[in-house]
Short mmCIF file of C-alpha atoms in Angstrom, two decimals:
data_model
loop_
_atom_site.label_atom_id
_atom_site.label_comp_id
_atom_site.label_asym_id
_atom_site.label_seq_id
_atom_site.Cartn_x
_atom_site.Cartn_y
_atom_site.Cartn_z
CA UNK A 1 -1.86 -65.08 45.71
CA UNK A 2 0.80 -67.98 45.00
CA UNK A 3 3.49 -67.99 47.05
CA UNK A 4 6.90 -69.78 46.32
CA UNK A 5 8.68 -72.44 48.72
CA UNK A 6 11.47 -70.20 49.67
CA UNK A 7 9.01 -67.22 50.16
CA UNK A 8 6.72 -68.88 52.43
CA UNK A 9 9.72 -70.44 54.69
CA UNK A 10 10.88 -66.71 55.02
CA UNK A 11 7.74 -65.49 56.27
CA UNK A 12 6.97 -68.97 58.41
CA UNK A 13 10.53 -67.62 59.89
CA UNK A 14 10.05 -63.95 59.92
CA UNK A 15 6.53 -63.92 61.80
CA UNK A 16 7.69 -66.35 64.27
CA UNK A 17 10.77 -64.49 65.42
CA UNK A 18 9.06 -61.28 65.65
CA UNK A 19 5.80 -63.22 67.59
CA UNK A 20 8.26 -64.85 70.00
CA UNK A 21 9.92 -61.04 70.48
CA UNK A 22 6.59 -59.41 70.73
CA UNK A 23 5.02 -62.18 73.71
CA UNK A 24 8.59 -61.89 75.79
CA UNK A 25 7.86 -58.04 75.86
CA UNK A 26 4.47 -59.27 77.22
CA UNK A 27 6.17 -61.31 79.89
CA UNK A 28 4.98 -64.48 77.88
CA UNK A 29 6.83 -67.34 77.60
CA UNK A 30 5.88 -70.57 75.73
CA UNK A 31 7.15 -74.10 75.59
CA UNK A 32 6.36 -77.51 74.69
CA UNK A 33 5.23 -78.47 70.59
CA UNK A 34 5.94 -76.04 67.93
CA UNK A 35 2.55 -75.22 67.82
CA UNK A 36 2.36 -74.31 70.90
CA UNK A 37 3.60 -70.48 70.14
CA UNK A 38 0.41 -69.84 68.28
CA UNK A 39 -1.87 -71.49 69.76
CA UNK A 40 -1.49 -69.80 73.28
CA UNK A 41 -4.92 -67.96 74.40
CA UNK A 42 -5.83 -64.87 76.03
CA UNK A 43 -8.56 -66.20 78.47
CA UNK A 44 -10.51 -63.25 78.69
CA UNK A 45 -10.75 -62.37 75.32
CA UNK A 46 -10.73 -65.67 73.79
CA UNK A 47 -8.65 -64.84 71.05
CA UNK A 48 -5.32 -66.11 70.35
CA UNK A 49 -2.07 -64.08 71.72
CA UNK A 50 -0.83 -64.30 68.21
CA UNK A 51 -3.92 -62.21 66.50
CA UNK A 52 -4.02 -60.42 69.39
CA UNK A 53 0.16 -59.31 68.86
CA UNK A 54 -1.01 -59.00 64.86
CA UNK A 55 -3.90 -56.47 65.14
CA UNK A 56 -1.91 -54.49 67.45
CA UNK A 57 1.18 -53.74 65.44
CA UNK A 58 -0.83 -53.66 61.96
CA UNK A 59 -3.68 -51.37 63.48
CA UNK A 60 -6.11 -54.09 61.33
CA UNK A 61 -8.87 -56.26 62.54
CA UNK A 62 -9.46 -59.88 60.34
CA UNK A 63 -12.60 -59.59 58.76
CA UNK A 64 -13.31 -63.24 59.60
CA UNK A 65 -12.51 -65.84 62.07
CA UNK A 66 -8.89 -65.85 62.32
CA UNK A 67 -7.12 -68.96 61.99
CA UNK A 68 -4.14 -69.08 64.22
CA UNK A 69 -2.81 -71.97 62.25
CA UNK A 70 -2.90 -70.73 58.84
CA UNK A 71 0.38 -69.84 58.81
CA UNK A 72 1.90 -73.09 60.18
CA UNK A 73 -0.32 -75.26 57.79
CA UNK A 74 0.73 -73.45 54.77
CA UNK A 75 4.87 -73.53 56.23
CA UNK A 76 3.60 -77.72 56.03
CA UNK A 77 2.52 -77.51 52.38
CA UNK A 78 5.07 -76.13 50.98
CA UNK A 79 7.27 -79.03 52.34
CA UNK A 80 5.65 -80.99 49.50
CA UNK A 81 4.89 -78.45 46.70
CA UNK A 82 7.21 -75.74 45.58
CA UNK A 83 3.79 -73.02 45.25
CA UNK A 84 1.34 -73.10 47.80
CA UNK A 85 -2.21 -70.83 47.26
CA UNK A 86 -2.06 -67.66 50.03
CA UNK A 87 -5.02 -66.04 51.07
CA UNK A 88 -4.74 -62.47 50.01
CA UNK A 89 -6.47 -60.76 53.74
CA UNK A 90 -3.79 -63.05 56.05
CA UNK A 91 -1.03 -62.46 53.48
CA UNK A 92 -1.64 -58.87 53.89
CA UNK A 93 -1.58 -58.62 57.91
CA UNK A 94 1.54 -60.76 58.18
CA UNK A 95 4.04 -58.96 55.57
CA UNK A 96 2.28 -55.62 57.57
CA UNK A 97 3.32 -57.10 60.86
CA UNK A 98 6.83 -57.39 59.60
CA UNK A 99 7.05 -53.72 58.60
CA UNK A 100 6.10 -53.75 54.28
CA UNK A 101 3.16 -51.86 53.18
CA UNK A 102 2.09 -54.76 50.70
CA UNK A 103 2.63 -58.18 49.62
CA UNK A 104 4.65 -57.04 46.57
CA UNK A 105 7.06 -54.75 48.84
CA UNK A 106 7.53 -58.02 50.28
CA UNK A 107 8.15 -60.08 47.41
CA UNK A 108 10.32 -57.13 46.26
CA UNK A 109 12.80 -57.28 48.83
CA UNK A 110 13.48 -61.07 48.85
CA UNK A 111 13.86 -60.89 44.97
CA UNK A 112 16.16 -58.06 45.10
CA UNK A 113 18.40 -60.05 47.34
CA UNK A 114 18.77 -63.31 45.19
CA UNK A 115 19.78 -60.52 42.17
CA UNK A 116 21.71 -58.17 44.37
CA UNK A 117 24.02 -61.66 45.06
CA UNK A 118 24.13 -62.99 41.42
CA UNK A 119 24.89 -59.57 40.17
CA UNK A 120 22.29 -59.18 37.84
CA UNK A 121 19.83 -56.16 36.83
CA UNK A 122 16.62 -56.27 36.15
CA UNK A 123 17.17 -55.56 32.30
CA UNK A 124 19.97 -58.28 31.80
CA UNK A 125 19.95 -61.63 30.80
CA UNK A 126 20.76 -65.04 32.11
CA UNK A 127 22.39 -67.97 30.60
CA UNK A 128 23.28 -71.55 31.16
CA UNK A 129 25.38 -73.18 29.18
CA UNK A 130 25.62 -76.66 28.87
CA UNK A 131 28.01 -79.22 27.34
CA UNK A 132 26.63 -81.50 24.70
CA UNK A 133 27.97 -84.87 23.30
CA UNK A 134 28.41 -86.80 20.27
CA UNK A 135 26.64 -90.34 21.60
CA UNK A 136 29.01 -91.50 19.22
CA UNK A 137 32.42 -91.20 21.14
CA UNK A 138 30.69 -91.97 24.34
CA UNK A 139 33.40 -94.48 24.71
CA UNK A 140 36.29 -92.66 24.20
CA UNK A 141 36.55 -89.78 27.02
CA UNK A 142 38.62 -86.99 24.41
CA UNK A 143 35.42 -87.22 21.88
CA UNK A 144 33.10 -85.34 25.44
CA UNK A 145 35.27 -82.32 24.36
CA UNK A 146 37.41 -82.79 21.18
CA UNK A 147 35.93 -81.91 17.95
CA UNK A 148 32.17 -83.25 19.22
CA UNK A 149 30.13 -81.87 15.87
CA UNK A 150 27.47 -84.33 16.33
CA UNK A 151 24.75 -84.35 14.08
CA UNK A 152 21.48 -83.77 15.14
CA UNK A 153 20.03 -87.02 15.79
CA UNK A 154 23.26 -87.89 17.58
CA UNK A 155 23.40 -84.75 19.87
CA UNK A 156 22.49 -85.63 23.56
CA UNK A 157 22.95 -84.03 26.96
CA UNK A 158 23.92 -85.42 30.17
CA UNK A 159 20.78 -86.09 32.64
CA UNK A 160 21.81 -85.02 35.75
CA UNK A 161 23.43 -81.69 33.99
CA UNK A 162 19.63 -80.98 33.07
CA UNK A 163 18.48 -81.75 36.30
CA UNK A 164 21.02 -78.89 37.61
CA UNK A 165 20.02 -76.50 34.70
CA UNK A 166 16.10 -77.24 35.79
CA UNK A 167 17.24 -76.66 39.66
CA UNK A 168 18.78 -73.28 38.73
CA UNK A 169 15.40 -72.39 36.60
CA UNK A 170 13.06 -73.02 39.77
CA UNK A 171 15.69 -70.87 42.20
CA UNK A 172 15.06 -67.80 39.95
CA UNK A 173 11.12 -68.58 39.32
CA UNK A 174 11.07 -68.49 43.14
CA UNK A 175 11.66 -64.71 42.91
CA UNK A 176 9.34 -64.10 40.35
CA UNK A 177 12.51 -62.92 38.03
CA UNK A 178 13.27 -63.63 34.31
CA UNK A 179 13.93 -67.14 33.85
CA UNK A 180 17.33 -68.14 32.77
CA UNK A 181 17.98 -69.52 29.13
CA UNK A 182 19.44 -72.28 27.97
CA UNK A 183 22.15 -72.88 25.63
CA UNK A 184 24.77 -75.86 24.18
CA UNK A 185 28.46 -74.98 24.47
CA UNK A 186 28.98 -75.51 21.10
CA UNK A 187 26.67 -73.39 20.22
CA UNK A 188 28.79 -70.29 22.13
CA UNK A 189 32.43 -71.86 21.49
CA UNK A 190 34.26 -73.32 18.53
CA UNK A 191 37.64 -75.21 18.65
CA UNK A 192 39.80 -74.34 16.20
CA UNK A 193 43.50 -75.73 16.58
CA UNK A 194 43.36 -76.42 20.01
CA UNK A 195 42.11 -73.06 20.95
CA UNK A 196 38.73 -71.93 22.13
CA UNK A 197 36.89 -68.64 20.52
CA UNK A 198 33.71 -67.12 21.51
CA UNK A 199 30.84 -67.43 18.49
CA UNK A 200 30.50 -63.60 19.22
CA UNK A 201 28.52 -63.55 15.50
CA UNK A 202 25.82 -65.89 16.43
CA UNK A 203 25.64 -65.11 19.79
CA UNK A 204 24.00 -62.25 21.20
CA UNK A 205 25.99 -60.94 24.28
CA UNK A 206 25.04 -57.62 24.40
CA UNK A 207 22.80 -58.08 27.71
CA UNK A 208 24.21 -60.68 29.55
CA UNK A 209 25.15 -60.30 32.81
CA UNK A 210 25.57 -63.63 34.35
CA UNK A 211 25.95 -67.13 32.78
CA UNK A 212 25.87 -70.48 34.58
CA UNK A 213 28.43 -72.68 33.11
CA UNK A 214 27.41 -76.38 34.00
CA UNK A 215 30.51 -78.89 34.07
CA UNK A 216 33.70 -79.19 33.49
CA UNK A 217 36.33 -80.30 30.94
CA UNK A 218 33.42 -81.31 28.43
CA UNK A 219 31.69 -77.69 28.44
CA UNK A 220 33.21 -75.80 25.64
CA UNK A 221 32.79 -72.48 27.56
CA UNK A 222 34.86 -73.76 30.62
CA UNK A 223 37.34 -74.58 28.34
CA UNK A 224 37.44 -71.33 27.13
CA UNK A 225 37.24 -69.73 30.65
CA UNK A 226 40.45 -71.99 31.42
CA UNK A 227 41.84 -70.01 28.42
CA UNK A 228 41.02 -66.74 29.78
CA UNK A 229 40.54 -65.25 33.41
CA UNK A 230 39.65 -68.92 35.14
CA UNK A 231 42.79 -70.62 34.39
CA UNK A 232 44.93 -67.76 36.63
CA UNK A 233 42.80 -69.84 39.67
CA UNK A 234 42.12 -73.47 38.46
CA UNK A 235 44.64 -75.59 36.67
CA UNK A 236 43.08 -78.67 34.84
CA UNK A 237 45.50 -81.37 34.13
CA UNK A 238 43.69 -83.46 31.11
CA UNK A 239 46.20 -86.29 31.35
CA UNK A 240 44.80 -87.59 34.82
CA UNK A 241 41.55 -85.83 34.93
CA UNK A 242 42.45 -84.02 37.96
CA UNK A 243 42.31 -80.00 38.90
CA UNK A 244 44.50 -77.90 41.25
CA UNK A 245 43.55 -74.21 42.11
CA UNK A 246 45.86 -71.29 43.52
CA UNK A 247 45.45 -69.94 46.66
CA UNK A 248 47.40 -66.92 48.70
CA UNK A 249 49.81 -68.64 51.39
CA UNK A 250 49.77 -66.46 54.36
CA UNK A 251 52.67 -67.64 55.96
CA UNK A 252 55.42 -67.36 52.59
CA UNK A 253 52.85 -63.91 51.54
CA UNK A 254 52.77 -65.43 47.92
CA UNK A 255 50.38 -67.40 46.09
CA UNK A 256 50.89 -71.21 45.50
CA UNK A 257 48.99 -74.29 43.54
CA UNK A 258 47.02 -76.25 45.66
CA UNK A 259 47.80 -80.34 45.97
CA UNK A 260 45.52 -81.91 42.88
CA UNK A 261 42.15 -83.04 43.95
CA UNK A 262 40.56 -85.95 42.03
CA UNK A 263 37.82 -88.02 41.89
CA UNK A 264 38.25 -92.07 43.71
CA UNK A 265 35.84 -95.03 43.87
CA UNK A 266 33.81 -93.22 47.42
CA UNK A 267 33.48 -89.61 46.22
CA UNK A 268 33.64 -87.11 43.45
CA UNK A 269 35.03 -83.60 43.23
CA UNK A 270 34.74 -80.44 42.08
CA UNK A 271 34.47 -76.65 42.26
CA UNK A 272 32.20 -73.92 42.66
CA UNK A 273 33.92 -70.55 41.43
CA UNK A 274 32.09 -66.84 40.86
CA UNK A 275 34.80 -65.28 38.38
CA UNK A 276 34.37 -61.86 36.31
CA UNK A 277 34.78 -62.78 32.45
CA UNK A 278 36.15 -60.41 30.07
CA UNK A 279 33.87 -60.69 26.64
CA UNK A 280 35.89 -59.81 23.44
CA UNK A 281 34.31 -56.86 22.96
CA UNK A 282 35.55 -55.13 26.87
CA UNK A 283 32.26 -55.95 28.64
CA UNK A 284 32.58 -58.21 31.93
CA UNK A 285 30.11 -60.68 32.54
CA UNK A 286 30.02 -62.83 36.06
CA UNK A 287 30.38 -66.28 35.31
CA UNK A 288 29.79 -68.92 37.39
CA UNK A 289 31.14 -72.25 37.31
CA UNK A 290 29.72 -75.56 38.63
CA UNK A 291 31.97 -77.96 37.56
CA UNK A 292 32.55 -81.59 38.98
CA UNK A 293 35.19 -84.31 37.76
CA UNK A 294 32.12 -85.95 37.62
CA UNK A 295 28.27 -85.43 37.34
CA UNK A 296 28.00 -86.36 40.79
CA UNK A 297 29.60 -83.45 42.05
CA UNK A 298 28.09 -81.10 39.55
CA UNK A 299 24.62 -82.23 40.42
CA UNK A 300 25.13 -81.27 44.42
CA UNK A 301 26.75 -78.79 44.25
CA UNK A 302 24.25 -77.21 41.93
CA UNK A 303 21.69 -78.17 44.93
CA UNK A 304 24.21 -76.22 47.38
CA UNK A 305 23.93 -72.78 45.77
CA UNK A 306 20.30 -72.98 44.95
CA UNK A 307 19.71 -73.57 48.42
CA UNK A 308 22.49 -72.03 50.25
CA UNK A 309 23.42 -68.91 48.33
CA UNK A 310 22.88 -66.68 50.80
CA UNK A 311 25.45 -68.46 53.07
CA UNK A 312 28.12 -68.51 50.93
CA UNK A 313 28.93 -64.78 50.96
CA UNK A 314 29.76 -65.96 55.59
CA UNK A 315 32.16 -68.31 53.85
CA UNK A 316 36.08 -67.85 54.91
CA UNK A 317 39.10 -68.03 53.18
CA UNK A 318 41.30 -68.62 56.32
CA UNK A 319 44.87 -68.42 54.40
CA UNK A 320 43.79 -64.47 53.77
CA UNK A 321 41.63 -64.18 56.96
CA UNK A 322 38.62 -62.79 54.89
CA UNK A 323 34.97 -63.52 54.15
CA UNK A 324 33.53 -64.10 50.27
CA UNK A 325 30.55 -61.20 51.04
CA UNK A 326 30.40 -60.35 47.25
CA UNK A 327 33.62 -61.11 45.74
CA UNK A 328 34.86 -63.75 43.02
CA UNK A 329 35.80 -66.92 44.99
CA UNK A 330 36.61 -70.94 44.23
CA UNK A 331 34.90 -73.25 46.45
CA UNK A 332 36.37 -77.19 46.17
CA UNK A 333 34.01 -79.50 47.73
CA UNK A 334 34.27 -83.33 47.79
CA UNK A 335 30.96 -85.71 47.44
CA UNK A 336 29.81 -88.95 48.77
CA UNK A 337 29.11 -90.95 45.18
CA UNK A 338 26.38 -92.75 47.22
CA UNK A 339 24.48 -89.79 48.71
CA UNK A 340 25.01 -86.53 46.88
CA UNK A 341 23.63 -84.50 49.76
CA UNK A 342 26.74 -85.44 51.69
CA UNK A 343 29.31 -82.72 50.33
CA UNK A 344 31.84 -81.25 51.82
CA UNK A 345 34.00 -77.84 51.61
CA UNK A 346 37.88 -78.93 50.93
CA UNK A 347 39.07 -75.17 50.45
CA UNK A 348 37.40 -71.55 50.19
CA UNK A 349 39.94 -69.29 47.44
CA UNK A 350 38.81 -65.28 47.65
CA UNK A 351 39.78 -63.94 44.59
CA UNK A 352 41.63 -60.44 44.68
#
């Protein structure tokens, strides 16, 4: 059976922390390499403590030599692949040793918990929108989101917003889920005198529950979204490219605009915001925006939630003294222009 990146670090994770439970009951202890937890040998039996700990709480003998590595190696492959090839017998005996009947229960669980987070059911859909531009205007900053209309062999898409679009794919092929689809802003959104409408014609919304809006003041649909519920948190002052959000002041019990944050010659910025949208038609989608001044910031901060989402919900908004568990929230983070994996949180916003 293949397993996914994410999947196999769970287990790696799983089976060690109940093995190192399961040998201190024992009286066990074990030091030195990190291999040294499963290599340990019963000298009488000659078996390892580890298959010994495994055929004990699954009540199931290997049917051939058991490799007490096999689990380590295949925590090692992944490091360089994002699917590594399980063998179905150990696969079995280790989700059984953490308590599932079968691989699948397994599997089950951890993809219930990336959809129980993004708020999605099993017969919705998934969209990312991205912005396009006319390679035309690429020179003058209003033609990334003014009347863009390119024609066809002028329409072209910024690199790094495909590389977060392709990130997001791979975090929801992990859990063996419905892949997200892709579509251009302008596809979704028309301007028409300044305003921003949903194409609610030639768009089918009828089963979408959550949409990944990639970017910021050149994404049609973040327009829109500034427009609608998203502009009540984030303020986007076009002028000086620059973005404030509002946040509850503890201390004066009312809420207040943030100082701007903008982009500077060391690091980028941007923000990271679950909102509910309101659809013309009444029905609420969750909407979530990864939006930098820049690509820069866009691009890690895609990397953050693809890799992080389950921490975000242990993230604080200190002004209101409470954590994001599963409600809306705007996260600012700043990013080092030189090495996108340095980010860092400016301000967590609960929304209420």
């Amino acid at each position: 059976m293949n397993i996914e990146k994410n999947v196999c670090e769970k287990l790696y994770s799983e089976v060690k922390t109940k093995l190192q439970q399961e040998l201190t009951k024992r009286g066990k202890t074990f030091r030195g390499s990190e291999t040294h937890i499963w290599k340990m040998t019963e000298p009488k039996l000659e078996k390892t403590y580890f298959q010994l700990v495994l055929e004990e709480n699954t009540g199931l003998s290997f049917s051939a030599t058991f490799n007490n590595m096999y689990l380590w190696r295949k925590m090692n492959e992944v490091q360089t692949k994002k699917v590594v090839n399980f063998q179905e017998d150990y696969l079995v005996m280790f989700v059984k040793f953490l308590g599932y009947e079968t691989p699948q229960a397994y599997l089950d669980q951890f993809s219930m918990n990336l959809l129980d987070f993004f708020g999605i059911k099993k017969e919705s859909k998934i969209w990312m929108i991205q912005a396009i531009f006319d390679a035309k205007d690429q020179q003058n900053p209003s033609g990334l989101f003014e009347g863009k209309s390119p024609r066809s062999d002028e329409q072209t898409v910024d690199s790094r917003d495909t590389e977060c679009l392709l990130e997001i794919i791979d975090l929801f092929h992990e859990s063996n889920y419905i892949l997200p689809k892709r579509h251009y802003d302008q596809d979704l959104v028309k301007l028409d005198h300044g305003q921003y409408f949903l194409k609610e014609a030639d768009a089918p919304w009828d089963k979408v529950d959550c949409v990944f809006a990639i970017g910021f003041y050149s994404n049609y649909f973040v327009k829109w979204a500034l427009q609608q519920e998203l502009g009540a948190y984030i303020e986007f002052d076009e002028n000086n490219t620059r973005f404030r959000v509002r946040y509850y002041n503890q201390i004066l019990e009312q809420s207040l605009w943030s100082d701007y944050y903008e982009s500077n010659a060391g690091f980028d910025v941007g923000f990271l915001a679950k909102v509910p949208m309101q659809l013309p038609n009444n029905r609420i989608i969750t909407a979530y925006f990864i939006s930098g001044i820049e690509n820069k910031s866009t691009r890690s901060m895609t990397s953050y939630l693809c890799q992080y989402w389950k921490a975000i919900a242990d993230k604080y908004d200190v002004e209101q003294n409470l954590s994001i568990d599963n409600s809306p929230f705007v996260m600012v983070f700043k990013v080092n222009k030189s090495n996108l994996r340095e980010l860092y949180c400016q301000q967590v916003v609960l929304i209420q």
